[in-house]
Every structure is written in structure tokens, then in C-alpha cells.
Amino acid sequence: MWSQFSDPNSKDGGFIGFYKVLDATKAKFPNVEIEHTGIGGEAYKTKIKTASAANELPDIFFSWGGGFAQPFVAGGRILPLQDLAKDGTIDKLVAGTTDNFTFDSKLYGLPTNIATANLYINTELFQAAGAKVPATWEDLLRNQIPKTREISCTYASMPSDLSIRSTHYSAKTFTP
């Protein structure tokens, strides 16, 4: 088994959760040998792509969904999981969390976590646009976004980690 979780002593919540599940799985299946190799950062991405090209992937491995996983699917390198997940596994997951692991209506992966992001609102800019500060997400989308679009804005994109181009957060800066 390969993963990006390279440090079993990390204080990062994702690492802690991964190693707890790994230990629990080993305890639940003592007759199954689970050998884990953790490789951090870009080195993991290189290793997994190289192993796929050489048809030497491990039995279980961590991957990102969407565009990163698509070549593994297209190359016939990974097993569809929907039949294995008929045990109720999917029912225990938050709706939509398997979308990035589904290709041609077949499930090829399961999420290891759910990431969240914060949305901050500059109330002064909403007021300058004559828009009421929204109380709900629907209120923001339906009622206030059209008003704030009337203000000139500048788009910015900030990578979450400059060495990993996988996740970017976008920010709009409104100028009244």
C-alpha cells in the first residue's frame, strides 16, 4: 500500500486519521499483511505515475480524484469498486464525495477526507454596492452577487502550497 502519508509521527490531522485507520485495519485483519510505504509531496506523484506506466502499481494506493486519477482509469490500471461498495459503504459517505472518483458511471475510489474552506465577506464592500450582507448561501448567490458584480473587481489566485499545484483558492477583490 502506498500513500502520501509519509510521517507516522506527524501532528497533521490528515496523517493522524490515516494512521489510526491503518492501525485499526491491521488489527481487524491480523492474517492479512499490510505493508505501507509513505512518500511525501511531489515525489509521490512521480512514483505513482511511473509505477502505473510500468504496470507496477501496488494493490492499494492513494490518489487524487478527477484529472489525476483519470489516466489510471483510462489505462485500465485500477479496479472499479462499486460492486465492493454495495455493503453500505457509499451510504455512510457525504453525498457528492465520490463524484471525482466516478468515471463512466463506475466508482474507482473512495475519499479519505473532506476539505472545507472559509468564505469571508467584506461587509463594507457589500454596503458600498448597495447590497445587503447575505445571511445564507442561497441569499448570497441569488440576491447579492448580481449587485456586487456592478463593482469593478480584480481576481487573484493563491496556491495553497507553492510546491503543489493541486489546490488553489480564488479570491475576488472588489473596489467600490
Short mmCIF file of N, CA and C in Angstrom, two decimals:
data_model
loop_
_atom_site.label_atom_id
_atom_site.label_comp_id
_atom_site.label_asym_id
_atom_site.label_seq_id
_atom_site.Cartn_x
_atom_site.Cartn_y
_atom_site.Cartn_z
N MET A 1 0.84 -1.17 0.00
CA MET A 1 0.00 0.00 0.00
C MET A 1 0.89 1.24 0.00
N TRP A 2 0.57 2.15 -0.91
CA TRP A 2 1.31 3.41 -0.99
C TRP A 2 0.39 4.57 -0.66
N SER A 3 0.95 5.57 0.00
CA SER A 3 0.19 6.79 0.27
C SER A 3 1.12 7.98 0.33
N GLN A 4 0.53 9.14 0.42
CA GLN A 4 1.30 10.37 0.61
C GLN A 4 1.58 10.63 2.09
N PHE A 5 1.07 9.77 2.95
CA PHE A 5 1.21 9.96 4.39
C PHE A 5 2.54 9.36 4.85
N SER A 6 3.60 10.16 4.77
CA SER A 6 4.95 9.66 4.95
C SER A 6 5.46 9.70 6.39
N ASP A 7 4.80 10.44 7.27
CA ASP A 7 5.32 10.60 8.64
C ASP A 7 4.29 10.13 9.66
N PRO A 8 4.49 8.93 10.24
CA PRO A 8 3.53 8.43 11.23
C PRO A 8 3.49 9.26 12.51
N ASN A 9 4.46 10.14 12.70
CA ASN A 9 4.50 10.99 13.90
C ASN A 9 4.01 12.40 13.64
N SER A 10 3.50 12.65 12.44
CA SER A 10 3.02 13.99 12.10
C SER A 10 1.85 14.38 12.99
N LYS A 11 1.74 15.66 13.25
CA LYS A 11 0.63 16.21 14.04
C LYS A 11 -0.50 16.70 13.12
N ASP A 12 -0.32 16.57 11.81
CA ASP A 12 -1.34 16.96 10.84
C ASP A 12 -2.55 16.04 10.98
N GLY A 13 -3.74 16.61 11.01
CA GLY A 13 -4.96 15.83 11.20
C GLY A 13 -5.17 14.74 10.17
N GLY A 14 -4.82 15.01 8.90
CA GLY A 14 -4.96 14.01 7.85
C GLY A 14 -4.06 12.81 8.10
N PHE A 15 -2.83 13.07 8.53
CA PHE A 15 -1.89 11.99 8.81
C PHE A 15 -2.36 11.19 10.02
N ILE A 16 -2.78 11.88 11.07
CA ILE A 16 -3.25 11.21 12.28
C ILE A 16 -4.42 10.28 11.96
N GLY A 17 -5.40 10.80 11.22
CA GLY A 17 -6.55 9.99 10.84
C GLY A 17 -6.16 8.79 10.00
N PHE A 18 -5.26 9.00 9.03
CA PHE A 18 -4.82 7.91 8.18
C PHE A 18 -4.18 6.79 9.00
N TYR A 19 -3.25 7.15 9.88
CA TYR A 19 -2.55 6.11 10.65
C TYR A 19 -3.47 5.42 11.66
N LYS A 20 -4.46 6.12 12.18
CA LYS A 20 -5.45 5.46 13.05
C LYS A 20 -6.22 4.40 12.28
N VAL A 21 -6.66 4.74 11.07
CA VAL A 21 -7.41 3.79 10.25
C VAL A 21 -6.51 2.64 9.82
N LEU A 22 -5.27 2.93 9.45
CA LEU A 22 -4.34 1.87 9.06
C LEU A 22 -4.12 0.90 10.22
N ASP A 23 -3.89 1.41 11.42
CA ASP A 23 -3.69 0.54 12.59
C ASP A 23 -4.94 -0.28 12.89
N ALA A 24 -6.11 0.35 12.80
CA ALA A 24 -7.36 -0.36 13.07
C ALA A 24 -7.60 -1.46 12.04
N THR A 25 -7.25 -1.18 10.78
CA THR A 25 -7.42 -2.18 9.71
C THR A 25 -6.49 -3.36 9.94
N LYS A 26 -5.25 -3.09 10.31
CA LYS A 26 -4.29 -4.17 10.60
C LYS A 26 -4.79 -5.02 11.77
N ALA A 27 -5.36 -4.37 12.77
CA ALA A 27 -5.88 -5.11 13.94
C ALA A 27 -7.10 -5.95 13.56
N LYS A 28 -7.94 -5.42 12.70
CA LYS A 28 -9.16 -6.13 12.29
C LYS A 28 -8.85 -7.34 11.41
N PHE A 29 -7.77 -7.25 10.64
CA PHE A 29 -7.39 -8.32 9.72
C PHE A 29 -5.97 -8.79 10.01
N PRO A 30 -5.75 -9.44 11.16
CA PRO A 30 -4.38 -9.81 11.55
C PRO A 30 -3.72 -10.82 10.62
N ASN A 31 -4.49 -11.55 9.86
CA ASN A 31 -3.92 -12.54 8.95
C ASN A 31 -3.58 -11.98 7.58
N VAL A 32 -3.82 -10.68 7.39
CA VAL A 32 -3.50 -10.02 6.13
C VAL A 32 -2.31 -9.11 6.36
N GLU A 33 -1.28 -9.31 5.57
CA GLU A 33 -0.09 -8.47 5.70
C GLU A 33 -0.31 -7.17 4.93
N ILE A 34 -0.28 -6.07 5.64
CA ILE A 34 -0.42 -4.75 5.01
C ILE A 34 0.89 -4.01 5.20
N GLU A 35 1.61 -3.86 4.11
CA GLU A 35 2.87 -3.14 4.14
C GLU A 35 2.62 -1.75 3.57
N HIS A 36 2.89 -0.73 4.36
CA HIS A 36 2.63 0.64 3.93
C HIS A 36 3.93 1.36 3.60
N THR A 37 3.92 2.06 2.48
CA THR A 37 5.02 2.93 2.10
C THR A 37 4.46 4.32 1.92
N GLY A 38 4.94 5.25 2.73
CA GLY A 38 4.51 6.64 2.65
C GLY A 38 5.57 7.49 1.99
N ILE A 39 5.18 8.26 1.00
CA ILE A 39 6.09 9.12 0.26
C ILE A 39 5.46 10.49 0.17
N GLY A 40 6.15 11.50 0.60
CA GLY A 40 5.58 12.84 0.65
C GLY A 40 5.74 13.65 -0.61
N GLY A 41 4.84 14.61 -0.79
CA GLY A 41 4.93 15.64 -1.80
C GLY A 41 4.97 15.18 -3.24
N GLU A 42 5.71 15.94 -4.04
CA GLU A 42 5.79 15.69 -5.48
C GLU A 42 6.43 14.35 -5.79
N ALA A 43 7.30 13.85 -4.90
CA ALA A 43 7.94 12.55 -5.13
C ALA A 43 6.89 11.44 -5.23
N TYR A 44 5.81 11.57 -4.45
CA TYR A 44 4.75 10.56 -4.52
C TYR A 44 4.07 10.58 -5.88
N LYS A 45 3.77 11.77 -6.37
CA LYS A 45 3.11 11.88 -7.67
C LYS A 45 3.97 11.26 -8.77
N THR A 46 5.26 11.52 -8.73
CA THR A 46 6.18 10.95 -9.72
C THR A 46 6.22 9.44 -9.60
N LYS A 47 6.32 8.93 -8.37
CA LYS A 47 6.41 7.49 -8.15
C LYS A 47 5.16 6.76 -8.64
N ILE A 48 3.99 7.29 -8.34
CA ILE A 48 2.75 6.61 -8.70
C ILE A 48 2.53 6.63 -10.22
N LYS A 49 2.89 7.73 -10.87
CA LYS A 49 2.76 7.80 -12.33
C LYS A 49 3.75 6.85 -13.01
N THR A 50 4.95 6.80 -12.48
CA THR A 50 5.97 5.90 -13.05
C THR A 50 5.57 4.45 -12.87
N ALA A 51 5.07 4.11 -11.69
CA ALA A 51 4.63 2.73 -11.43
C ALA A 51 3.47 2.34 -12.34
N SER A 52 2.56 3.28 -12.59
CA SER A 52 1.44 3.00 -13.48
C SER A 52 1.94 2.73 -14.90
N ALA A 53 2.85 3.56 -15.37
CA ALA A 53 3.38 3.39 -16.72
C ALA A 53 4.09 2.05 -16.88
N ALA A 54 4.71 1.58 -15.80
CA ALA A 54 5.42 0.30 -15.83
C ALA A 54 4.53 -0.88 -15.45
N ASN A 55 3.24 -0.60 -15.21
CA ASN A 55 2.29 -1.62 -14.76
C ASN A 55 2.76 -2.29 -13.46
N GLU A 56 3.25 -1.47 -12.53
CA GLU A 56 3.76 -1.96 -11.26
C GLU A 56 3.12 -1.25 -10.06
N LEU A 57 1.85 -0.93 -10.18
CA LEU A 57 1.15 -0.28 -9.07
C LEU A 57 0.96 -1.26 -7.92
N PRO A 58 0.95 -0.76 -6.69
CA PRO A 58 0.65 -1.63 -5.56
C PRO A 58 -0.84 -2.00 -5.55
N ASP A 59 -1.22 -2.94 -4.71
CA ASP A 59 -2.62 -3.37 -4.64
C ASP A 59 -3.54 -2.24 -4.19
N ILE A 60 -3.06 -1.41 -3.30
CA ILE A 60 -3.85 -0.29 -2.77
C ILE A 60 -2.95 0.94 -2.81
N PHE A 61 -3.49 2.06 -3.29
CA PHE A 61 -2.70 3.28 -3.29
C PHE A 61 -3.59 4.51 -3.19
N PHE A 62 -3.02 5.57 -2.68
CA PHE A 62 -3.69 6.85 -2.56
C PHE A 62 -3.58 7.57 -3.90
N SER A 63 -4.65 8.22 -4.30
CA SER A 63 -4.63 9.06 -5.49
C SER A 63 -5.57 10.23 -5.28
N TRP A 64 -5.36 11.25 -6.03
CA TRP A 64 -6.30 12.35 -6.06
C TRP A 64 -7.36 11.98 -7.09
N GLY A 65 -8.52 12.56 -6.98
CA GLY A 65 -9.60 12.27 -7.92
C GLY A 65 -9.48 13.10 -9.18
N GLY A 66 -10.54 13.09 -9.96
CA GLY A 66 -10.63 13.91 -11.15
C GLY A 66 -9.53 13.64 -12.16
N GLY A 67 -8.90 14.71 -12.63
CA GLY A 67 -7.90 14.62 -13.68
C GLY A 67 -6.68 13.81 -13.32
N PHE A 68 -6.31 13.77 -12.05
CA PHE A 68 -5.13 12.98 -11.68
C PHE A 68 -5.43 11.49 -11.80
N ALA A 69 -6.60 11.08 -11.41
CA ALA A 69 -6.96 9.65 -11.42
C ALA A 69 -7.36 9.15 -12.81
N GLN A 70 -7.80 10.05 -13.67
CA GLN A 70 -8.34 9.64 -14.97
C GLN A 70 -7.38 8.78 -15.80
N PRO A 71 -6.07 9.07 -15.87
CA PRO A 71 -5.18 8.20 -16.64
C PRO A 71 -5.10 6.77 -16.10
N PHE A 72 -5.23 6.60 -14.79
CA PHE A 72 -5.23 5.25 -14.22
C PHE A 72 -6.46 4.47 -14.70
N VAL A 73 -7.59 5.17 -14.75
CA VAL A 73 -8.83 4.56 -15.23
C VAL A 73 -8.71 4.25 -16.71
N ALA A 74 -8.31 5.24 -17.51
CA ALA A 74 -8.22 5.08 -18.96
C ALA A 74 -7.24 3.97 -19.34
N GLY A 75 -6.19 3.80 -18.53
CA GLY A 75 -5.19 2.78 -18.81
C GLY A 75 -5.56 1.40 -18.28
N GLY A 76 -6.74 1.30 -17.67
CA GLY A 76 -7.16 0.01 -17.13
C GLY A 76 -6.30 -0.45 -15.96
N ARG A 77 -5.74 0.51 -15.23
CA ARG A 77 -4.82 0.18 -14.14
C ARG A 77 -5.50 -0.03 -12.79
N ILE A 78 -6.76 0.39 -12.68
CA ILE A 78 -7.43 0.27 -11.39
C ILE A 78 -8.78 -0.40 -11.51
N LEU A 79 -9.19 -0.99 -10.44
CA LEU A 79 -10.40 -1.80 -10.38
C LEU A 79 -11.62 -0.96 -10.00
N PRO A 80 -12.73 -1.08 -10.74
CA PRO A 80 -13.96 -0.41 -10.31
C PRO A 80 -14.41 -0.98 -8.96
N LEU A 81 -14.89 -0.11 -8.09
CA LEU A 81 -15.21 -0.52 -6.72
C LEU A 81 -16.70 -0.61 -6.41
N GLN A 82 -17.58 -0.24 -7.35
CA GLN A 82 -18.99 -0.16 -7.00
C GLN A 82 -19.55 -1.48 -6.48
N ASP A 83 -19.12 -2.61 -7.01
CA ASP A 83 -19.62 -3.90 -6.51
C ASP A 83 -19.14 -4.17 -5.09
N LEU A 84 -17.89 -3.78 -4.80
CA LEU A 84 -17.35 -3.97 -3.45
C LEU A 84 -18.02 -3.03 -2.44
N ALA A 85 -18.48 -1.88 -2.93
CA ALA A 85 -19.07 -0.87 -2.04
C ALA A 85 -20.57 -1.08 -1.82
N LYS A 86 -21.13 -2.17 -2.34
CA LYS A 86 -22.56 -2.44 -2.15
C LYS A 86 -22.89 -2.87 -0.72
N ASP A 87 -21.89 -2.94 0.13
CA ASP A 87 -22.09 -3.34 1.52
C ASP A 87 -22.64 -2.20 2.39
N GLY A 88 -22.94 -1.06 1.78
CA GLY A 88 -23.45 0.08 2.52
C GLY A 88 -22.41 1.17 2.73
N THR A 89 -21.19 0.93 2.25
CA THR A 89 -20.12 1.92 2.39
C THR A 89 -20.53 3.27 1.84
N ILE A 90 -21.08 3.29 0.64
CA ILE A 90 -21.45 4.54 -0.01
C ILE A 90 -22.49 5.30 0.80
N ASP A 91 -23.40 4.58 1.44
CA ASP A 91 -24.45 5.22 2.24
C ASP A 91 -23.88 5.96 3.45
N LYS A 92 -22.67 5.62 3.86
CA LYS A 92 -22.04 6.24 5.02
C LYS A 92 -21.27 7.51 4.66
N LEU A 93 -21.14 7.79 3.37
CA LEU A 93 -20.36 8.94 2.91
C LEU A 93 -21.24 10.14 2.65
N VAL A 94 -20.66 11.30 2.76
CA VAL A 94 -21.36 12.54 2.45
C VAL A 94 -21.65 12.55 0.95
N ALA A 95 -22.88 12.88 0.60
CA ALA A 95 -23.29 12.90 -0.81
C ALA A 95 -22.34 13.77 -1.63
N GLY A 96 -21.97 13.28 -2.79
CA GLY A 96 -21.10 14.02 -3.70
C GLY A 96 -19.61 13.78 -3.52
N THR A 97 -19.20 13.13 -2.43
CA THR A 97 -17.77 12.97 -2.19
C THR A 97 -17.12 11.90 -3.06
N THR A 98 -17.91 11.13 -3.78
CA THR A 98 -17.32 10.15 -4.70
C THR A 98 -17.36 10.63 -6.15
N ASP A 99 -17.90 11.81 -6.40
CA ASP A 99 -18.03 12.30 -7.77
C ASP A 99 -16.70 12.36 -8.52
N ASN A 100 -15.63 12.79 -7.85
CA ASN A 100 -14.32 12.89 -8.50
C ASN A 100 -13.64 11.54 -8.69
N PHE A 101 -14.24 10.48 -8.20
CA PHE A 101 -13.69 9.13 -8.36
C PHE A 101 -14.59 8.28 -9.26
N THR A 102 -15.56 8.90 -9.90
CA THR A 102 -16.51 8.19 -10.74
C THR A 102 -16.28 8.57 -12.19
N PHE A 103 -16.05 7.54 -13.02
CA PHE A 103 -15.82 7.74 -14.45
C PHE A 103 -16.73 6.77 -15.20
N ASP A 104 -17.45 7.27 -16.19
CA ASP A 104 -18.38 6.44 -16.96
C ASP A 104 -19.30 5.63 -16.05
N SER A 105 -19.82 6.29 -15.03
CA SER A 105 -20.76 5.70 -14.06
C SER A 105 -20.16 4.56 -13.23
N LYS A 106 -18.84 4.46 -13.18
CA LYS A 106 -18.18 3.44 -12.36
C LYS A 106 -17.33 4.12 -11.29
N LEU A 107 -17.41 3.59 -10.08
CA LEU A 107 -16.68 4.13 -8.94
C LEU A 107 -15.28 3.51 -8.88
N TYR A 108 -14.25 4.37 -8.81
CA TYR A 108 -12.87 3.88 -8.78
C TYR A 108 -12.10 4.27 -7.53
N GLY A 109 -12.72 5.00 -6.63
CA GLY A 109 -12.01 5.41 -5.42
C GLY A 109 -12.97 5.89 -4.37
N LEU A 110 -12.47 5.99 -3.16
CA LEU A 110 -13.25 6.50 -2.04
C LEU A 110 -12.48 7.64 -1.40
N PRO A 111 -13.19 8.64 -0.88
CA PRO A 111 -12.50 9.77 -0.26
C PRO A 111 -11.86 9.38 1.07
N THR A 112 -10.70 9.99 1.34
CA THR A 112 -10.06 9.78 2.63
C THR A 112 -10.40 10.88 3.61
N ASN A 113 -10.85 12.02 3.09
CA ASN A 113 -11.23 13.14 3.96
C ASN A 113 -12.08 14.12 3.17
N ILE A 114 -12.57 15.10 3.85
CA ILE A 114 -13.33 16.18 3.21
C ILE A 114 -12.67 17.48 3.63
N ALA A 115 -12.29 18.29 2.67
CA ALA A 115 -11.67 19.57 2.97
C ALA A 115 -12.74 20.66 2.96
N THR A 116 -12.59 21.60 3.83
CA THR A 116 -13.51 22.73 3.86
C THR A 116 -12.71 24.02 3.68
N ALA A 117 -13.40 25.06 3.32
CA ALA A 117 -12.79 26.37 3.16
C ALA A 117 -13.71 27.40 3.78
N ASN A 118 -13.14 28.49 4.19
CA ASN A 118 -13.92 29.57 4.78
C ASN A 118 -14.23 30.62 3.73
N LEU A 119 -15.37 31.23 3.85
CA LEU A 119 -15.74 32.35 2.99
C LEU A 119 -15.84 33.58 3.88
N TYR A 120 -15.05 34.58 3.56
CA TYR A 120 -15.08 35.82 4.33
C TYR A 120 -15.74 36.89 3.48
N ILE A 121 -16.53 37.72 4.11
CA ILE A 121 -17.24 38.78 3.40
C ILE A 121 -16.82 40.12 3.98
N ASN A 122 -16.41 41.01 3.09
CA ASN A 122 -16.09 42.37 3.49
C ASN A 122 -17.40 43.14 3.46
N THR A 123 -17.99 43.36 4.62
CA THR A 123 -19.32 43.98 4.70
C THR A 123 -19.33 45.39 4.14
N GLU A 124 -18.21 46.11 4.27
CA GLU A 124 -18.16 47.48 3.74
C GLU A 124 -18.33 47.49 2.23
N LEU A 125 -17.74 46.51 1.55
CA LEU A 125 -17.86 46.47 0.10
C LEU A 125 -19.27 46.10 -0.34
N PHE A 126 -19.92 45.22 0.41
CA PHE A 126 -21.31 44.89 0.10
C PHE A 126 -22.18 46.14 0.27
N GLN A 127 -21.97 46.84 1.35
CA GLN A 127 -22.74 48.05 1.60
C GLN A 127 -22.48 49.10 0.52
N ALA A 128 -21.22 49.23 0.07
CA ALA A 128 -20.88 50.20 -0.98
C ALA A 128 -21.58 49.86 -2.29
N ALA A 129 -21.88 48.59 -2.48
CA ALA A 129 -22.57 48.16 -3.71
C ALA A 129 -24.08 48.25 -3.55
N GLY A 130 -24.52 48.67 -2.36
CA GLY A 130 -25.95 48.72 -2.11
C GLY A 130 -26.55 47.35 -1.90
N ALA A 131 -25.72 46.40 -1.52
CA ALA A 131 -26.17 45.03 -1.32
C ALA A 131 -26.24 44.71 0.17
N LYS A 132 -27.27 43.98 0.55
CA LYS A 132 -27.42 43.54 1.93
C LYS A 132 -26.42 42.41 2.18
N VAL A 133 -25.82 42.40 3.35
CA VAL A 133 -24.91 41.31 3.70
C VAL A 133 -25.75 40.04 3.79
N PRO A 134 -25.39 39.01 3.03
CA PRO A 134 -26.22 37.80 2.97
C PRO A 134 -26.20 37.03 4.29
N ALA A 135 -27.33 36.41 4.59
CA ALA A 135 -27.45 35.60 5.79
C ALA A 135 -27.28 34.11 5.49
N THR A 136 -27.51 33.73 4.22
CA THR A 136 -27.39 32.32 3.82
C THR A 136 -26.64 32.24 2.49
N TRP A 137 -26.18 31.05 2.16
CA TRP A 137 -25.51 30.82 0.88
C TRP A 137 -26.45 31.15 -0.28
N GLU A 138 -27.69 30.71 -0.19
CA GLU A 138 -28.66 30.98 -1.24
C GLU A 138 -28.88 32.48 -1.41
N ASP A 139 -28.93 33.21 -0.30
CA ASP A 139 -29.09 34.66 -0.34
C ASP A 139 -27.91 35.30 -1.06
N LEU A 140 -26.73 34.81 -0.80
CA LEU A 140 -25.53 35.33 -1.47
C LEU A 140 -25.63 35.11 -2.98
N LEU A 141 -25.95 33.89 -3.38
CA LEU A 141 -25.98 33.56 -4.81
C LEU A 141 -27.13 34.23 -5.55
N ARG A 142 -28.31 34.24 -4.96
CA ARG A 142 -29.50 34.72 -5.67
C ARG A 142 -29.68 36.23 -5.62
N ASN A 143 -29.36 36.82 -4.49
CA ASN A 143 -29.73 38.22 -4.31
C ASN A 143 -28.57 39.21 -4.31
N GLN A 144 -27.41 38.80 -3.84
CA GLN A 144 -26.36 39.78 -3.64
C GLN A 144 -25.27 39.77 -4.69
N ILE A 145 -24.97 38.61 -5.26
CA ILE A 145 -23.91 38.55 -6.28
C ILE A 145 -24.20 39.48 -7.46
N PRO A 146 -25.43 39.53 -7.98
CA PRO A 146 -25.68 40.47 -9.09
C PRO A 146 -25.35 41.91 -8.72
N LYS A 147 -25.64 42.32 -7.50
CA LYS A 147 -25.35 43.68 -7.09
C LYS A 147 -23.85 43.93 -6.97
N THR A 148 -23.11 42.96 -6.44
CA THR A 148 -21.68 43.15 -6.27
C THR A 148 -20.94 43.08 -7.59
N ARG A 149 -21.54 42.46 -8.61
CA ARG A 149 -20.91 42.40 -9.93
C ARG A 149 -20.84 43.78 -10.57
N GLU A 150 -21.65 44.70 -10.10
CA GLU A 150 -21.64 46.05 -10.65
C GLU A 150 -20.41 46.82 -10.22
N ILE A 151 -19.72 46.32 -9.20
CA ILE A 151 -18.49 46.95 -8.73
C ILE A 151 -17.34 46.35 -9.53
N SER A 152 -16.36 47.17 -9.92
CA SER A 152 -15.22 46.58 -10.62
C SER A 152 -14.47 45.67 -9.66
N CYS A 153 -13.94 44.59 -10.18
CA CYS A 153 -13.25 43.65 -9.30
C CYS A 153 -11.99 43.12 -9.97
N THR A 154 -11.09 42.67 -9.15
CA THR A 154 -9.84 42.07 -9.59
C THR A 154 -9.80 40.65 -9.07
N TYR A 155 -9.41 39.69 -9.91
CA TYR A 155 -9.33 38.30 -9.49
C TYR A 155 -7.91 37.97 -9.08
N ALA A 156 -7.78 37.13 -8.10
CA ALA A 156 -6.47 36.68 -7.66
C ALA A 156 -6.55 35.19 -7.37
N SER A 157 -5.46 34.49 -7.55
CA SER A 157 -5.40 33.08 -7.22
C SER A 157 -4.16 32.85 -6.38
N MET A 158 -4.33 32.16 -5.26
CA MET A 158 -3.21 31.92 -4.36
C MET A 158 -3.06 30.43 -4.15
N PRO A 159 -1.91 29.84 -4.51
CA PRO A 159 -1.74 28.40 -4.28
C PRO A 159 -1.67 28.11 -2.80
N SER A 160 -2.25 26.97 -2.41
CA SER A 160 -2.24 26.59 -1.01
C SER A 160 -0.85 26.15 -0.58
N ASP A 161 -0.05 25.67 -1.51
CA ASP A 161 1.32 25.25 -1.24
C ASP A 161 2.06 25.45 -2.55
N LEU A 162 3.04 26.31 -2.58
CA LEU A 162 3.69 26.66 -3.83
C LEU A 162 4.33 25.46 -4.53
N SER A 163 4.67 24.41 -3.78
CA SER A 163 5.29 23.24 -4.41
C SER A 163 4.26 22.26 -4.95
N ILE A 164 3.00 22.43 -4.57
CA ILE A 164 1.94 21.53 -5.04
C ILE A 164 0.89 22.37 -5.74
N ARG A 165 0.68 22.12 -7.02
CA ARG A 165 -0.24 22.93 -7.80
C ARG A 165 -1.63 22.33 -7.83
N SER A 166 -1.96 21.46 -6.88
CA SER A 166 -3.23 20.74 -6.95
C SER A 166 -4.42 21.54 -6.46
N THR A 167 -4.24 22.40 -5.50
CA THR A 167 -5.37 23.12 -4.94
C THR A 167 -5.07 24.60 -4.93
N HIS A 168 -5.99 25.37 -5.44
CA HIS A 168 -5.84 26.82 -5.44
C HIS A 168 -7.11 27.44 -4.88
N TYR A 169 -6.90 28.50 -4.17
CA TYR A 169 -8.04 29.23 -3.64
C TYR A 169 -8.14 30.54 -4.43
N SER A 170 -9.32 30.87 -4.84
CA SER A 170 -9.52 32.10 -5.60
C SER A 170 -10.10 33.16 -4.70
N ALA A 171 -9.71 34.36 -4.92
CA ALA A 171 -10.23 35.48 -4.14
C ALA A 171 -10.62 36.59 -5.10
N LYS A 172 -11.71 37.26 -4.80
CA LYS A 172 -12.13 38.43 -5.56
C LYS A 172 -11.88 39.65 -4.68
N THR A 173 -11.26 40.64 -5.24
CA THR A 173 -11.08 41.89 -4.52
C THR A 173 -11.96 42.92 -5.20
N PHE A 174 -12.95 43.41 -4.46
CA PHE A 174 -13.87 44.39 -5.01
C PHE A 174 -13.38 45.79 -4.65
N THR A 175 -13.49 46.69 -5.58
CA THR A 175 -13.13 48.08 -5.31
C THR A 175 -14.35 48.94 -5.57
N PRO A 176 -14.82 49.65 -4.53
CA PRO A 176 -16.03 50.48 -4.73
C PRO A 176 -15.75 51.69 -5.61
#
